[in-house]
C-alpha positions as YAML, in Angstrom:
chain: A
units: angstrom
residues:
- id: 1
  name: MET
  ca: [11.93, -3.57, 27.04]
- id: 2
  name: ASN
  ca: [9.24, -4.30, 24.48]
- id: 3
  name: ALA
  ca: [5.47, -3.89, 24.28]
- id: 4
  name: VAL
  ca: [4.72, -7.28, 25.86]
- id: 5
  name: ILE
  ca: [7.00, -6.70, 28.84]
- id: 6
  name: GLU
  ca: [5.64, -3.19, 29.31]
- id: 7
  name: LEU
  ca: [2.09, -4.61, 29.31]
- id: 8
  name: LEU
  ca: [2.98, -7.25, 31.89]
- id: 9
  name: GLN
  ca: [4.65, -4.73, 34.16]
- id: 10
  name: ARG
  ca: [1.63, -2.40, 34.04]
- id: 11
  name: HIS
  ca: [-0.64, -5.04, 35.60]
- id: 12
  name: ARG
  ca: [-2.91, -3.96, 38.43]
- id: 13
  name: SER
  ca: [-5.96, -5.69, 39.86]
- id: 14
  name: ILE
  ca: [-9.12, -3.78, 38.89]
- id: 15
  name: ARG
  ca: [-12.06, -3.82, 41.30]
- id: 16
  name: LYS
  ca: [-14.28, -1.17, 39.75]
- id: 17
  name: PHE
  ca: [-15.64, -1.54, 36.23]
- id: 18
  name: LYS
  ca: [-17.73, 0.49, 33.83]
- id: 19
  name: PRO
  ca: [-21.06, -1.16, 32.90]
- id: 20
  name: VAL
  ca: [-19.81, -2.22, 29.47]
- id: 21
  name: PRO
  ca: [-20.23, -5.86, 28.38]
- id: 22
  name: LEU
  ca: [-17.46, -7.53, 26.43]
- id: 23
  name: THR
  ca: [-18.03, -8.03, 22.72]
- id: 24
  name: SER
  ca: [-18.13, -11.50, 21.20]
- id: 25
  name: GLN
  ca: [-14.87, -10.70, 19.42]
- id: 26
  name: GLN
  ca: [-13.17, -9.78, 22.69]
- id: 27
  name: ILE
  ca: [-14.41, -12.96, 24.38]
- id: 28
  name: GLU
  ca: [-13.26, -15.13, 21.49]
- id: 29
  name: ALA
  ca: [-9.81, -13.51, 21.51]
- id: 30
  name: ILE
  ca: [-9.44, -13.96, 25.27]
- id: 31
  name: VAL
  ca: [-10.57, -17.59, 25.27]
- id: 32
  name: SER
  ca: [-8.47, -18.45, 22.22]
- id: 33
  name: SER
  ca: [-5.45, -16.96, 23.98]
- id: 34
  name: ALA
  ca: [-6.23, -18.97, 27.11]
- id: 35
  name: GLN
  ca: [-6.31, -22.14, 25.03]
- id: 36
  name: MET
  ca: [-2.82, -21.50, 23.71]
- id: 37
  name: ALA
  ca: [-1.26, -21.66, 27.17]
- id: 38
  name: SER
  ca: [1.11, -24.51, 27.90]
- id: 39
  name: THR
  ca: [-0.64, -27.66, 29.09]
- id: 40
  name: SER
  ca: [0.84, -30.86, 30.47]
- id: 41
  name: SER
  ca: [1.04, -33.54, 27.75]
- id: 42
  name: ASN
  ca: [-1.75, -31.71, 25.87]
- id: 43
  name: VAL
  ca: [-4.34, -32.95, 28.37]
- id: 44
  name: GLN
  ca: [-5.95, -29.48, 28.62]
- id: 45
  name: ALA
  ca: [-7.41, -30.40, 31.99]
- id: 46
  name: TYR
  ca: [-9.49, -27.28, 32.57]
- id: 47
  name: SER
  ca: [-12.83, -25.73, 31.62]
- id: 48
  name: LEU
  ca: [-14.09, -22.15, 31.61]
- id: 49
  name: ILE
  ca: [-17.59, -21.21, 32.79]
- id: 50
  name: ALA
  ca: [-18.53, -17.76, 31.44]
- id: 51
  name: ILE
  ca: [-21.35, -16.30, 33.53]
- id: 52
  name: ARG
  ca: [-23.91, -14.21, 31.65]
- id: 53
  name: ASP
  ca: [-26.96, -14.61, 33.88]
- id: 54
  name: ALA
  ca: [-27.31, -11.62, 36.24]
- id: 55
  name: ALA
  ca: [-28.82, -13.66, 39.08]
- id: 56
  name: THR
  ca: [-25.99, -16.19, 38.90]
- id: 57
  name: ARG
  ca: [-23.43, -13.39, 38.90]
- id: 58
  name: SER
  ca: [-25.04, -11.83, 41.96]
- id: 59
  name: ARG
  ca: [-25.05, -15.15, 43.77]
- id: 60
  name: LEU
  ca: [-21.39, -15.75, 42.91]
- id: 61
  name: ALA
  ca: [-20.53, -12.27, 44.18]
- id: 62
  name: GLU
  ca: [-22.20, -13.16, 47.48]
- id: 63
  name: LEU
  ca: [-20.50, -16.56, 47.72]
- id: 64
  name: ALA
  ca: [-17.11, -14.97, 46.99]
- id: 65
  name: GLY
  ca: [-17.40, -12.80, 50.09]
- id: 66
  name: ASN
  ca: [-19.75, -10.06, 48.84]
- id: 67
  name: GLN
  ca: [-17.31, -8.82, 46.22]
- id: 68
  name: ALA
  ca: [-19.61, -6.59, 44.18]
- id: 69
  name: TYR
  ca: [-17.30, -6.38, 41.18]
- id: 70
  name: VAL
  ca: [-18.05, -10.04, 40.41]
- id: 71
  name: ALA
  ca: [-21.54, -8.87, 39.42]
- id: 72
  name: ASP
  ca: [-20.51, -5.51, 37.98]
- id: 73
  name: CYS
  ca: [-17.67, -6.43, 35.60]
- id: 74
  name: GLY
  ca: [-18.14, -6.89, 31.86]
- id: 75
  name: LEU
  ca: [-17.61, -10.66, 32.04]
- id: 76
  name: PHE
  ca: [-17.03, -13.12, 34.87]
- id: 77
  name: ILE
  ca: [-15.31, -16.42, 34.13]
- id: 78
  name: VAL
  ca: [-14.83, -19.32, 36.52]
- id: 79
  name: PHE
  ca: [-11.71, -21.34, 35.72]
- id: 80
  name: CYS
  ca: [-12.14, -24.98, 36.67]
- id: 81
  name: ALA
  ca: [-9.72, -27.87, 36.98]
- id: 82
  name: ASP
  ca: [-11.39, -30.60, 34.92]
- id: 83
  name: LEU
  ca: [-10.52, -34.29, 35.02]
- id: 84
  name: HIS
  ca: [-14.09, -35.26, 34.11]
- id: 85
  name: ARG
  ca: [-13.43, -34.65, 30.41]
- id: 86
  name: LEU
  ca: [-10.26, -36.76, 30.59]
- id: 87
  name: GLU
  ca: [-12.19, -39.59, 32.25]
- id: 88
  name: GLU
  ca: [-14.76, -39.42, 29.46]
- id: 89
  name: ALA
  ca: [-12.03, -39.48, 26.79]
- id: 90
  name: ALA
  ca: [-10.40, -42.53, 28.37]
- id: 91
  name: SER
  ca: [-13.74, -44.36, 28.68]
- id: 92
  name: ARG
  ca: [-14.15, -44.28, 24.91]
- id: 93
  name: HIS
  ca: [-11.27, -46.73, 24.73]
- id: 94
  name: GLU
  ca: [-12.48, -48.94, 27.59]
- id: 95
  name: GLU
  ca: [-9.47, -48.04, 29.71]
- id: 96
  name: SER
  ca: [-9.46, -47.62, 33.47]
- id: 97
  name: PHE
  ca: [-8.95, -44.03, 34.64]
- id: 98
  name: HIS
  ca: [-6.76, -43.38, 37.66]
- id: 99
  name: THR
  ca: [-6.43, -40.05, 39.45]
- id: 100
  name: ASN
  ca: [-4.06, -39.02, 42.22]
- id: 101
  name: THR
  ca: [-2.49, -35.90, 43.71]
- id: 102
  name: GLU
  ca: [-0.37, -35.43, 40.59]
- id: 103
  name: SER
  ca: [-3.38, -35.36, 38.26]
- id: 104
  name: LEU
  ca: [-5.07, -32.83, 40.56]
- id: 105
  name: LEU
  ca: [-1.94, -30.68, 40.44]
- id: 106
  name: VAL
  ca: [-1.77, -30.94, 36.65]
- id: 107
  name: ALA
  ca: [-5.39, -29.84, 36.27]
- id: 108
  name: THR
  ca: [-4.94, -26.94, 38.71]
- id: 109
  name: VAL
  ca: [-1.75, -25.76, 37.02]
- id: 110
  name: ASP
  ca: [-3.36, -26.08, 33.58]
- id: 111
  name: ALA
  ca: [-6.26, -23.89, 34.72]
- id: 112
  name: ALA
  ca: [-3.88, -21.29, 36.18]
- id: 113
  name: LEU
  ca: [-1.73, -21.12, 33.04]
- id: 114
  name: ALA
  ca: [-4.81, -20.70, 30.85]
- id: 115
  name: ALA
  ca: [-6.13, -17.98, 33.14]
- id: 116
  name: GLN
  ca: [-2.92, -15.98, 33.04]
- id: 117
  name: ASN
  ca: [-2.95, -16.11, 29.24]
- id: 118
  name: ALA
  ca: [-6.53, -14.86, 29.37]
- id: 119
  name: ALA
  ca: [-5.54, -12.06, 31.74]
- id: 120
  name: VAL
  ca: [-2.70, -10.85, 29.51]
- id: 121
  name: ALA
  ca: [-4.93, -11.02, 26.43]
- id: 122
  name: ALA
  ca: [-7.63, -8.99, 28.18]
- id: 123
  name: GLU
  ca: [-5.16, -6.35, 29.33]
- id: 124
  name: SER
  ca: [-3.74, -6.11, 25.81]
- id: 125
  name: LEU
  ca: [-7.26, -5.12, 24.70]
- id: 126
  name: GLY
  ca: [-7.34, -2.28, 27.23]
- id: 127
  name: LEU
  ca: [-9.45, -4.24, 29.70]
- id: 128
  name: GLY
  ca: [-8.78, -4.87, 33.38]
- id: 129
  name: ILE
  ca: [-8.94, -8.08, 35.39]
- id: 130
  name: CYS
  ca: [-9.11, -9.30, 38.96]
- id: 131
  name: TYR
  ca: [-8.67, -12.88, 40.14]
- id: 132
  name: ILE
  ca: [-11.31, -14.07, 42.60]
- id: 133
  name: GLY
  ca: [-10.01, -16.87, 44.80]
- id: 134
  name: GLY
  ca: [-12.87, -16.19, 47.19]
- id: 135
  name: ILE
  ca: [-15.15, -18.59, 45.32]
- id: 136
  name: ARG
  ca: [-13.26, -21.44, 47.01]
- id: 137
  name: SER
  ca: [-14.57, -20.23, 50.36]
- id: 138
  name: GLU
  ca: [-17.94, -21.68, 49.33]
- id: 139
  name: ALA
  ca: [-16.62, -24.21, 46.82]
- id: 140
  name: GLU
  ca: [-19.48, -26.70, 47.28]
- id: 141
  name: LYS
  ca: [-22.18, -24.08, 46.78]
- id: 142
  name: VAL
  ca: [-20.37, -22.65, 43.75]
- id: 143
  name: SER
  ca: [-20.06, -26.15, 42.27]
- id: 144
  name: SER
  ca: [-23.76, -26.79, 42.81]
- id: 145
  name: LEU
  ca: [-24.72, -23.44, 41.32]
- id: 146
  name: LEU
  ca: [-22.64, -24.08, 38.20]
- id: 147
  name: LYS
  ca: [-23.71, -27.76, 37.96]
- id: 148
  name: LEU
  ca: [-20.11, -28.95, 37.98]
- id: 149
  name: PRO
  ca: [-19.80, -32.75, 37.64]
- id: 150
  name: LYS
  ca: [-17.51, -34.96, 39.70]
- id: 151
  name: LEU
  ca: [-13.79, -34.49, 39.02]
- id: 152
  name: VAL
  ca: [-14.32, -30.78, 38.31]
- id: 153
  name: TYR
  ca: [-13.71, -28.00, 40.84]
- id: 154
  name: PRO
  ca: [-13.66, -24.18, 40.68]
- id: 155
  name: VAL
  ca: [-10.06, -22.99, 41.05]
- id: 156
  name: PHE
  ca: [-10.85, -19.25, 40.92]
- id: 157
  name: GLY
  ca: [-12.91, -16.70, 39.08]
- id: 158
  name: MET
  ca: [-11.80, -13.77, 36.98]
- id: 159
  name: CYS
  ca: [-13.49, -10.40, 36.59]
- id: 160
  name: ILE
  ca: [-12.85, -8.85, 33.18]
- id: 161
  name: GLY
  ca: [-14.08, -5.48, 31.98]
- id: 162
  name: THR
  ca: [-13.50, -1.85, 31.19]
- id: 163
  name: PRO
  ca: [-11.64, -0.26, 34.16]
- id: 164
  name: ASP
  ca: [-13.33, 2.53, 36.07]
- id: 165
  name: GLN
  ca: [-10.36, 3.20, 38.35]
- id: 166
  name: GLN
  ca: [-6.61, 3.68, 38.12]
- id: 167
  name: PRO
  ca: [-5.15, 2.00, 41.22]
- id: 168
  name: SER
  ca: [-1.49, 2.39, 42.00]
- id: 169
  name: HIS
  ca: [0.95, -0.42, 41.45]
- id: 170
  name: ARG
  ca: [1.60, -2.57, 44.49]
- id: 171
  name: PRO
  ca: [5.32, -3.18, 45.03]
- id: 172
  name: ARG
  ca: [6.56, -6.75, 44.66]
- id: 173
  name: LEU
  ca: [9.30, -8.60, 46.50]
- id: 174
  name: PRO
  ca: [12.82, -7.56, 45.49]
- id: 175
  name: GLN
  ca: [14.16, -9.89, 42.80]
- id: 176
  name: ASP
  ca: [17.24, -10.86, 44.76]
- id: 177
  name: GLY
  ca: [14.94, -12.04, 47.55]
- id: 178
  name: LEU
  ca: [13.12, -14.56, 45.35]
- id: 179
  name: LEU
  ca: [15.51, -15.30, 42.47]
- id: 180
  name: HIS
  ca: [17.99, -17.94, 43.58]
- id: 181
  name: TRP
  ca: [21.07, -19.02, 41.63]
- id: 182
  name: ASP
  ca: [21.90, -22.75, 41.46]
- id: 183
  name: ALA
  ca: [20.43, -23.45, 44.91]
- id: 184
  name: TYR
  ca: [18.06, -21.93, 47.45]
- id: 185
  name: GLU
  ca: [19.76, -18.99, 49.13]
- id: 186
  name: GLU
  ca: [18.35, -18.66, 52.63]
- id: 187
  name: GLU
  ca: [20.22, -15.49, 53.60]
- id: 188
  name: ALA
  ca: [19.10, -13.68, 50.45]
- id: 189
  name: MET
  ca: [15.51, -14.72, 51.13]
- id: 190
  name: GLN
  ca: [15.66, -13.41, 54.70]
- id: 191
  name: ALA
  ca: [17.21, -10.11, 53.56]
- id: 192
  name: GLY
  ca: [14.53, -9.83, 50.89]
- id: 193
  name: ILE
  ca: [11.78, -10.04, 53.51]
- id: 194
  name: ASP
  ca: [13.47, -7.30, 55.53]
- id: 195
  name: ARG
  ca: [13.69, -4.96, 52.54]
- id: 196
  name: TYR
  ca: [10.17, -5.74, 51.40]
- id: 197
  name: ASP
  ca: [8.77, -5.06, 54.87]
- id: 198
  name: ARG
  ca: [10.30, -1.59, 54.76]
- id: 199
  name: THR
  ca: [8.94, -0.98, 51.27]
- id: 200
  name: MET
  ca: [5.43, -2.15, 52.11]
- id: 201
  name: HIS
  ca: [5.37, -0.19, 55.36]
- id: 202
  name: GLU
  ca: [5.89, 3.00, 53.34]
- id: 203
  name: TYR
  ca: [3.40, 1.85, 50.69]
- id: 204
  name: TYR
  ca: [0.61, 1.23, 53.21]
- id: 205
  name: LYS
  ca: [1.43, 4.43, 55.06]
- id: 206
  name: GLU
  ca: [1.14, 6.52, 51.88]
- id: 207
  name: ARG
  ca: [-1.88, 4.64, 50.53]
- id: 208
  name: THR
  ca: [-3.88, 5.14, 53.75]
- id: 209
  name: GLN
  ca: [-2.57, 8.58, 54.70]
- id: 210
  name: GLY
  ca: [-0.89, 7.08, 57.75]
- id: 211
  name: LYS
  ca: [-3.93, 5.14, 59.00]
- id: 212
  name: THR
  ca: [-2.37, 1.72, 58.36]
- id: 213
  name: LEU
  ca: [1.16, 1.09, 59.58]
- id: 214
  name: THR
  ca: [1.98, -2.54, 58.90]
- id: 215
  name: THR
  ca: [4.33, -4.74, 56.90]
- id: 216
  name: TRP
  ca: [4.13, -7.63, 54.46]
- id: 217
  name: SER
  ca: [5.38, -10.19, 56.96]
- id: 218
  name: ARG
  ca: [2.79, -9.00, 59.51]
- id: 219
  name: GLY
  ca: [0.07, -9.63, 56.92]
- id: 220
  name: ILE
  ca: [1.44, -13.09, 56.17]
- id: 221
  name: ALA
  ca: [1.53, -13.91, 59.88]
- id: 222
  name: ASP
  ca: [-2.10, -12.83, 60.27]
- id: 223
  name: LYS
  ca: [-3.23, -14.77, 57.19]
- id: 224
  name: TYR
  ca: [-1.56, -18.04, 58.11]
- id: 225
  name: LYS
  ca: [-1.99, -18.09, 61.89]
- id: 226
  name: LYS
  ca: [-4.81, -20.57, 61.32]
- id: 227
  name: PRO
  ca: [-5.60, -22.96, 58.44]
- id: 228
  name: VAL
  ca: [-6.86, -21.26, 55.29]
- id: 229
  name: ARG
  ca: [-9.95, -22.84, 53.67]
- id: 230
  name: ALA
  ca: [-9.38, -26.06, 55.58]
- id: 231
  name: HIS
  ca: [-12.53, -27.49, 53.99]
- id: 232
  name: MET
  ca: [-10.84, -27.89, 50.60]
- id: 233
  name: LYS
  ca: [-9.36, -31.33, 51.27]
- id: 234
  name: SER
  ca: [-12.69, -32.93, 52.15]
- id: 235
  name: PHE
  ca: [-14.41, -30.97, 49.37]
- id: 236
  name: LEU
  ca: [-11.97, -32.25, 46.73]
- id: 237
  name: GLU
  ca: [-12.19, -35.81, 47.98]
- id: 238
  name: ALA
  ca: [-16.00, -35.64, 47.85]
- id: 239
  name: ARG
  ca: [-15.76, -34.53, 44.24]
- id: 240
  name: GLY
  ca: [-13.78, -37.62, 43.31]
- id: 241
  name: PHE
  ca: [-10.24, -36.25, 43.46]
- id: 242
  name: LYS
  ca: [-7.83, -38.66, 45.14]
- id: 243
  name: LEU
  ca: [-5.18, -37.01, 47.26]
- id: 244
  name: GLU
  ca: [-2.68, -39.88, 47.21]
...
């Protein structure tokens, strides 16, 4: 173990923050760290929208499903997949610019890698973070609010700030249920679900003083029994992304 691994393994999502804004030095350090994340072929196909305006923060909190901590945290950043900047760069050399499913994946992965670097940097400064995928539930309204051009879409937001809670760690899947050697091991995966269901049943039972008796697989079944954010395909196509 070392300090970096210990920091990573202490991660918890923070949903209650003290009313303390981030300093310019903290923001610079977090963004600089985000920029040093791996990026496919150095395309850097992402942009960050840091939200300072209180009214905009409140509106984003509402659009994200009335998650108050979007408005209350020290800083809220929207991580966007951005092919618009790449199109502009290519146009300076009078070249045609083609997009497809792969370029959309590259931009989304680039944004996610940058965000995780930002998260680790923030936590190393004693801050807490929480990813907000809920902004995709109203992706068109979020895009309009933030004046995002074509070929840019909001992947998720991130609350960053001084924690005002100490939530417990949520257990993760057992390693031997998700780490496969040389090929996908179906039996190990199935056994991993069984063990994790038992673990999460006890976790929920203790966390809720016996009020919630459920399992991880039950939650997955409930979440995916109908399409999740089925509007995203048409939304992305309307923003110029080609899913081909």
